[in-house]
Amino acid sequence: LLLLQTLAVCWPAWSAVRLWRNGKRRAALTLALSAAARRFCSRWWQYLTIPLFAGAVGWLTNKVAVDMIFYPVEFGGLRLRTYPNQPLGWIGWQGIVPAKAGEMAARITDLVTNKLVDVEVVFRRLSPGKLASLLAPGVDRIAEDIVADIAPA
C-alpha cells in the first residue's frame, strides 16, 4: 500500500519531467497542475486549515508578548532574588514597562527639558497672575486636606 501511494505521488512528477525534457512543456505543465489539483481536492480541508492555525498562533504569540511588556504591574512570583530595573527575578516576572518606569520617566524628562524645550523660555511666557488664578482653587483644596489630616477636628 505504501509503495502504491508513493508511486501515485511520484508518477505524475516523473511523467511531467519526462514531457518537459522532450519539449512538450505545455503538456508537462498541464499534467503537473492537474496532479496538484487532484491532490488539493482530495485534502482541501487540510490546506485551508493551515492559514487558520498560523493566524491563531501568530495572534496568541503577539498577545503574550504585549501582555509581558505591560503586565503584571507589580512583581508576581517569589521574591528570592530580583534585580533593580529588571523585570525578571529568579522565580517571577514583572512587566517590562512597569519595571523600568522610573528610568524611562527620568530619560523622557531629561530629553524634554534639555533637547526639546527650554525651561526658562516656558516660564518667561507664563503670566504669574493667570497661573495663580488657575492654581488657587486646587491649592486651597489640597491645603485644607493636609490640615485636616494633620489636625483632625
Backbone as JSON, one array per atom type, in Angstrom:
{
  "sequence": "LLLLQTLAVCWPAWSAVRLWRNGKRRAALTLALSAAARRFCSRWWQYLTIPLFAGAVGWLTNKVAVDMIFYPVEFGGLRLRTYPNQPLGWIGWQGIVPAKAGEMAARITDLVTNKLVDVEVVFRRLSPGKLASLLAPGVDRIAEDIVADIAPA",
  "N": [[0.83, -1.2, 0.0], [1.93, 1.26, 0.8], [3.88, 1.53, -1.14], [2.28, 1.83, -3.43], [1.02, 4.27, -2.83], [3.23, 6.0, -2.8], [4.07, 5.71, -5.42], [1.82, 6.78, -6.73], [2.05, 9.44, -6.04], [4.59, 10.15, -7.03], [4.64, 9.38, -9.74], [3.17, 11.22, -11.54], [4.87, 13.46, -11.31], [7.29, 12.48, -12.29], [6.52, 11.84, -14.9], [5.84, 14.4, -15.82], [8.33, 15.66, -15.77], [9.65, 14.14, -17.7], [8.12, 14.76, -19.98], [8.63, 17.53, -20.11], [11.39, 17.57, -20.66], [11.35, 16.46, -23.18], [10.41, 18.48, -24.68], [7.75, 19.07, -24.65], [6.35, 21.21, -23.21], [3.93, 22.49, -22.51], [2.18, 20.33, -22.13], [3.49, 19.13, -20.0], [3.22, 21.04, -17.97], [0.42, 21.07, -17.77], [-0.07, 18.44, -16.88], [1.32, 18.44, -14.42], [-0.06, 20.47, -13.0], [-2.66, 19.44, -12.99], [-2.29, 17.14, -11.47], [-1.58, 18.32, -9.05], [-3.94, 19.69, -8.52], [-5.73, 17.54, -8.2], [-4.66, 16.38, -5.92], [-4.99, 18.49, -4.09], [-7.79, 18.71, -4.07], [-8.51, 16.31, -2.91], [-7.73, 16.61, -0.28], [-8.63, 19.14, 0.68], [-9.52, 20.45, 3.0], [-7.42, 20.19, 4.79], [-5.47, 21.84, 3.71], [-6.73, 24.31, 3.83], [-6.92, 24.75, 6.54], [-4.41, 25.47, 7.35], [-3.72, 28.35, 7.09], [-5.54, 29.25, 9.02], [-4.73, 28.09, 11.49], [-2.11, 29.08, 11.57], [-2.61, 31.82, 11.71], [-3.94, 31.91, 14.2], [-1.92, 31.05, 15.96], [-0.02, 33.08, 15.52], [-1.48, 35.34, 16.43], [-1.81, 34.64, 19.13], [0.87, 34.52, 20.08], [1.62, 37.2, 19.72], [-0.18, 38.47, 21.48], [0.64, 37.41, 23.96], [3.23, 38.48, 24.03], [2.73, 41.28, 24.12], [1.29, 41.4, 26.5], [3.31, 40.6, 28.26], [4.96, 42.77, 28.11], [3.55, 44.86, 29.37], [2.2, 43.85, 31.66], [2.52, 41.82, 34.64], [1.79, 44.67, 36.74], [2.89, 44.92, 39.28], [5.52, 42.98, 40.81], [5.23, 39.57, 40.2], [5.33, 36.51, 41.76], [7.87, 34.64, 43.51], [9.91, 36.47, 45.62], [12.75, 35.77, 45.66], [15.18, 36.49, 44.51], [15.65, 39.5, 43.06], [16.36, 41.96, 40.57], [17.36, 45.36, 40.34], [15.38, 47.56, 38.35], [14.89, 45.58, 36.48], [12.8, 43.23, 34.83], [12.77, 40.54, 35.38], [13.01, 38.09, 37.84], [14.45, 35.52, 39.95], [12.41, 33.62, 40.36], [9.68, 34.53, 38.97], [7.96, 37.42, 37.55], [7.74, 40.71, 36.2], [6.07, 43.25, 34.39], [7.77, 44.73, 31.58], [7.66, 47.52, 31.04], [6.45, 48.59, 33.49], [8.52, 47.81, 35.26], [10.67, 49.33, 34.49], [9.81, 51.92, 34.75], [10.56, 54.21, 36.3], [13.17, 54.76, 35.36], [12.61, 55.19, 32.65], [10.93, 57.45, 32.84], [12.72, 59.32, 33.89], [14.55, 59.54, 31.76], [12.85, 60.54, 29.75], [12.05, 63.02, 30.83], [14.54, 64.3, 30.97], [15.15, 64.4, 28.24], [13.04, 66.0, 27.25], [13.33, 68.4, 28.74], [15.97, 69.17, 28.22], [16.54, 68.9, 25.46], [14.26, 69.4, 23.82], [12.58, 71.49, 24.85], [13.12, 74.71, 26.18], [13.37, 75.44, 29.47], [13.47, 77.91, 30.8], [12.46, 79.67, 28.88], [9.82, 78.77, 28.73], [8.85, 79.39, 31.32], [9.15, 82.16, 31.23], [7.18, 82.86, 29.43], [4.86, 82.36, 30.79], [2.12, 83.82, 32.49], [2.17, 85.25, 35.59], [-0.05, 86.12, 37.17], [-2.3, 84.97, 35.89], [-1.64, 82.25, 36.06], [-1.62, 81.93, 38.85], [-4.33, 82.38, 39.4], [-5.45, 80.17, 38.16], [-4.35, 78.02, 39.58], [-5.07, 78.46, 42.23], [-7.68, 77.44, 43.3], [-7.21, 74.66, 43.44], [-4.92, 74.52, 45.05], [-5.88, 75.57, 47.43], [-7.77, 73.6, 48.15], [-6.11, 71.34, 48.46], [-4.48, 72.24, 50.56], [-6.4, 72.43, 52.6], [-7.07, 69.7, 52.88], [-4.61, 68.66, 53.78], [-4.3, 70.02, 56.22], [-6.56, 68.98, 57.54], [-5.78, 66.3, 57.74], [-3.5, 66.46, 59.37], [-4.3, 67.86, 61.7], [-6.95, 66.7, 62.99], [-10.42, 67.48, 63.38]],
  "CA": [[0.0, 0.0, 0.0], [2.83, 2.42, 0.84], [4.51, 1.62, -2.46], [1.3, 2.38, -4.36], [0.85, 5.69, -2.52], [4.44, 6.69, -3.25], [4.02, 5.69, -6.88], [0.77, 7.7, -7.15], [2.55, 10.81, -5.87], [5.8, 10.38, -7.82], [4.46, 9.12, -11.17], [2.9, 12.43, -12.32], [6.05, 14.32, -11.32], [8.27, 11.88, -13.19], [5.99, 11.99, -16.25], [5.93, 15.81, -16.18], [9.75, 15.93, -16.06], [9.94, 13.49, -18.99], [7.49, 15.57, -21.02], [9.36, 18.81, -20.18], [12.68, 17.32, -21.35], [11.08, 16.14, -24.58], [9.97, 19.69, -25.36], [6.31, 19.22, -24.54], [6.25, 21.99, -21.98], [2.53, 22.73, -22.17], [1.64, 19.07, -21.6], [4.11, 18.9, -18.7], [2.56, 21.94, -17.01], [-0.95, 20.59, -17.59], [0.0, 17.23, -16.06], [1.72, 18.8, -13.06], [-1.13, 21.22, -12.37], [-3.81, 18.56, -12.76], [-1.94, 16.29, -10.33], [-1.66, 19.15, -7.85], [-5.36, 19.95, -8.26], [-6.31, 16.31, -7.66], [-4.18, 16.22, -4.55], [-5.63, 19.52, -3.28], [-9.22, 18.41, -3.92], [-8.7, 15.16, -2.02], [-7.48, 17.03, 1.1], [-8.76, 20.58, 0.69], [-9.71, 20.95, 4.35], [-6.11, 20.29, 5.45], [-4.78, 23.01, 3.19], [-7.41, 25.52, 4.27], [-6.71, 24.98, 7.98], [-3.06, 25.99, 7.58], [-3.73, 29.77, 7.47], [-6.3, 29.47, 10.25], [-3.88, 27.78, 12.64], [-0.98, 30.0, 11.57], [-3.12, 33.09, 12.24], [-4.21, 31.76, 15.64], [-0.63, 31.0, 16.66], [0.56, 34.42, 15.45], [-2.23, 36.22, 17.33], [-1.52, 34.26, 20.51], [2.23, 34.95, 20.45], [1.62, 38.67, 19.84], [-0.89, 38.82, 22.7], [1.52, 37.09, 25.09], [4.34, 39.44, 24.04], [2.24, 42.58, 24.6], [0.98, 41.25, 27.93], [4.56, 40.55, 29.02], [5.54, 44.11, 28.15], [2.83, 45.78, 30.26], [1.61, 43.22, 32.84], [1.84, 42.48, 35.75], [2.35, 45.95, 37.15], [3.73, 44.58, 40.43], [6.24, 41.72, 40.61], [4.45, 38.38, 40.52], [6.19, 35.36, 41.97], [8.61, 34.64, 44.76], [11.0, 37.45, 45.59], [14.0, 35.2, 46.14], [16.24, 37.38, 44.04], [15.24, 40.4, 41.98], [17.39, 42.92, 40.18], [16.74, 46.68, 40.15], [15.01, 47.95, 36.98], [14.81, 44.42, 35.61], [11.51, 42.59, 35.04], [12.9, 39.12, 35.65], [13.66, 37.64, 39.06], [14.73, 34.09, 39.83], [11.11, 32.97, 40.16], [8.65, 35.55, 38.87], [8.02, 38.34, 36.41], [7.04, 41.98, 36.23], [6.06, 43.82, 33.05], [8.99, 45.48, 31.26], [7.42, 48.95, 31.2], [6.38, 48.95, 34.91], [9.8, 47.6, 35.93], [11.61, 50.39, 34.11], [9.05, 53.18, 34.69], [11.35, 55.32, 36.83], [14.27, 55.05, 34.44], [12.02, 55.77, 31.44], [10.46, 58.8, 33.16], [13.9, 60.19, 34.01], [15.07, 59.79, 30.41], [11.94, 61.4, 28.99], [12.13, 64.39, 31.35], [15.82, 64.86, 30.51], [15.03, 64.69, 26.81], [12.13, 67.14, 27.03], [13.85, 69.65, 29.32], [17.28, 69.55, 27.68], [16.65, 68.91, 23.99], [13.09, 69.89, 23.11], [12.0, 72.71, 25.39], [13.95, 75.47, 27.1], [12.52, 75.68, 30.64], [13.43, 79.35, 31.07], [11.55, 80.29, 27.91], [8.46, 78.4, 29.12], [8.47, 80.17, 32.5], [9.03, 83.57, 30.84], [5.93, 83.05, 28.69], [3.72, 82.21, 31.69], [1.67, 85.01, 33.19], [2.04, 84.88, 37.0], [-1.41, 86.34, 37.67], [-3.2, 83.97, 35.31], [-1.25, 80.97, 36.63], [-2.09, 81.92, 40.24], [-5.79, 82.22, 39.42], [-5.78, 78.79, 37.77], [-3.9, 77.07, 40.59], [-5.58, 78.79, 43.55], [-8.69, 76.53, 43.85], [-6.6, 73.36, 43.74], [-4.01, 74.68, 46.18], [-6.72, 75.73, 48.64], [-8.35, 72.29, 48.49], [-5.02, 70.48, 48.95], [-4.09, 72.75, 51.87], [-7.44, 72.01, 53.56], [-6.91, 68.26, 53.1], [-3.41, 68.45, 54.6], [-4.61, 70.48, 57.58], [-7.49, 68.02, 58.13], [-5.03, 65.1, 58.09], [-2.57, 66.72, 60.46], [-5.04, 68.25, 62.91], [-8.36, 66.38, 62.82], [-11.31, 68.3, 64.23]],
  "C": [[0.88, 1.26, 0.0], [3.51, 2.62, -0.51], [3.55, 2.23, -3.48], [1.07, 3.88, -4.1], [2.04, 6.51, -3.01], [4.44, 6.79, -4.77], [2.98, 6.68, -7.4], [1.21, 9.15, -7.02], [3.69, 11.09, -6.83], [5.57, 10.23, -9.32], [4.12, 10.39, -11.96], [4.11, 13.36, -12.39], [7.08, 13.78, -12.3], [7.81, 12.04, -14.64], [6.09, 13.44, -16.71], [7.37, 16.18, -16.53], [10.11, 15.35, -17.41], [9.36, 14.3, -20.14], [8.22, 16.9, -21.21], [10.66, 18.65, -20.95], [12.48, 17.03, -22.83], [10.53, 17.34, -25.35], [8.47, 19.92, -25.31], [5.99, 19.94, -23.23], [4.79, 22.21, -21.55], [1.89, 21.48, -21.57], [2.21, 18.78, -20.22], [3.45, 19.77, -17.63], [1.13, 21.48, -16.73], [-0.98, 19.37, -16.68], [0.33, 17.57, -14.61], [0.6, 19.53, -12.33], [-2.35, 20.35, -12.1], [-3.53, 17.61, -11.6], [-2.04, 17.07, -9.03], [-3.11, 19.44, -7.5], [-6.05, 18.72, -7.69], [-5.91, 16.12, -6.2], [-4.84, 17.24, -3.62], [-7.1, 19.17, -3.04], [-9.46, 17.22, -2.99], [-8.51, 15.54, -0.55], [-7.6, 18.54, 1.25], [-8.87, 21.15, 2.1], [-8.38, 21.08, 5.1], [-5.38, 21.56, 5.0], [-5.43, 24.31, 3.65], [-7.26, 25.78, 5.77], [-5.33, 25.55, 8.28], [-3.08, 27.48, 7.91], [-4.51, 30.05, 8.75], [-5.43, 29.21, 11.48], [-2.68, 28.71, 12.71], [-1.41, 31.37, 12.12], [-3.38, 33.03, 13.73], [-2.92, 31.75, 16.44], [0.03, 32.38, 16.65], [-0.14, 35.39, 16.38], [-1.88, 35.92, 18.78], [-0.13, 34.71, 20.94], [2.31, 36.47, 20.58], [0.92, 39.11, 21.12], [-0.03, 38.55, 23.93], [2.66, 38.09, 25.17], [3.89, 40.79, 24.57], [1.9, 42.51, 26.08], [2.26, 41.21, 28.77], [5.23, 41.92, 29.08], [4.88, 44.95, 29.23], [2.34, 45.16, 31.56], [2.52, 42.13, 33.38], [2.55, 43.76, 36.15], [3.29, 45.75, 38.34], [4.4, 43.23, 40.16], [5.36, 40.56, 41.04], [5.37, 37.18, 40.65], [6.85, 35.43, 43.33], [9.78, 35.6, 44.65], [12.27, 36.87, 46.21], [15.17, 36.09, 45.76], [15.69, 38.2, 42.89], [16.35, 41.4, 41.75], [16.72, 44.26, 39.94], [16.54, 47.01, 38.67], [15.01, 46.8, 36.0], [13.5, 43.68, 35.87], [11.61, 41.14, 35.51], [13.62, 38.89, 36.97], [14.0, 36.17, 38.89], [13.44, 33.31, 39.57], [10.05, 34.05, 40.14], [8.91, 36.51, 37.73], [7.27, 39.61, 36.74], [7.11, 42.53, 34.81], [7.29, 44.69, 32.82], [8.79, 46.97, 31.5], [7.27, 49.32, 32.68], [7.72, 48.79, 35.64], [10.76, 48.75, 35.66], [10.95, 51.76, 34.07], [9.87, 54.36, 35.19], [12.46, 55.74, 35.89], [13.74, 55.71, 33.15], [11.55, 57.19, 31.69], [11.63, 59.77, 33.27], [14.47, 60.52, 32.63], [14.17, 60.74, 29.62], [12.01, 62.84, 29.5], [13.45, 65.05, 30.96], [15.74, 65.26, 29.04], [14.17, 65.92, 26.57], [12.75, 68.43, 27.55], [15.16, 70.09, 28.69], [17.28, 69.72, 26.17], [15.47, 69.59, 23.3], [12.63, 71.27, 23.56], [13.01, 73.39, 26.31], [13.05, 75.91, 28.26], [12.4, 77.17, 30.95], [12.46, 80.05, 30.13], [10.1, 79.98, 28.28], [8.01, 79.24, 30.3], [8.35, 81.66, 32.18], [7.71, 83.85, 30.14], [4.7, 82.92, 29.58], [3.39, 83.54, 32.36], [1.45, 84.64, 34.66], [0.63, 85.05, 37.54], [-2.38, 85.29, 37.16], [-2.91, 82.58, 35.89], [-1.75, 80.85, 38.07], [-3.59, 81.74, 40.3], [-6.21, 80.81, 39.02], [-5.43, 77.78, 38.86], [-4.54, 77.28, 41.96], [-6.64, 77.82, 44.07], [-8.1, 75.17, 44.23], [-5.69, 73.43, 44.95], [-4.8, 74.81, 47.48], [-7.28, 74.38, 49.09], [-7.29, 71.36, 49.07], [-4.58, 70.93, 50.34], [-5.12, 72.35, 52.93], [-7.33, 70.52, 53.88], [-5.71, 67.97, 54.0], [-3.67, 68.86, 56.04], [-5.55, 69.49, 58.27], [-6.79, 66.73, 58.51], [-4.13, 65.3, 59.3], [-3.3, 67.0, 61.76], [-6.53, 67.93, 62.72], [-9.22, 67.13, 63.82], [-11.91, 67.51, 65.36]]
}
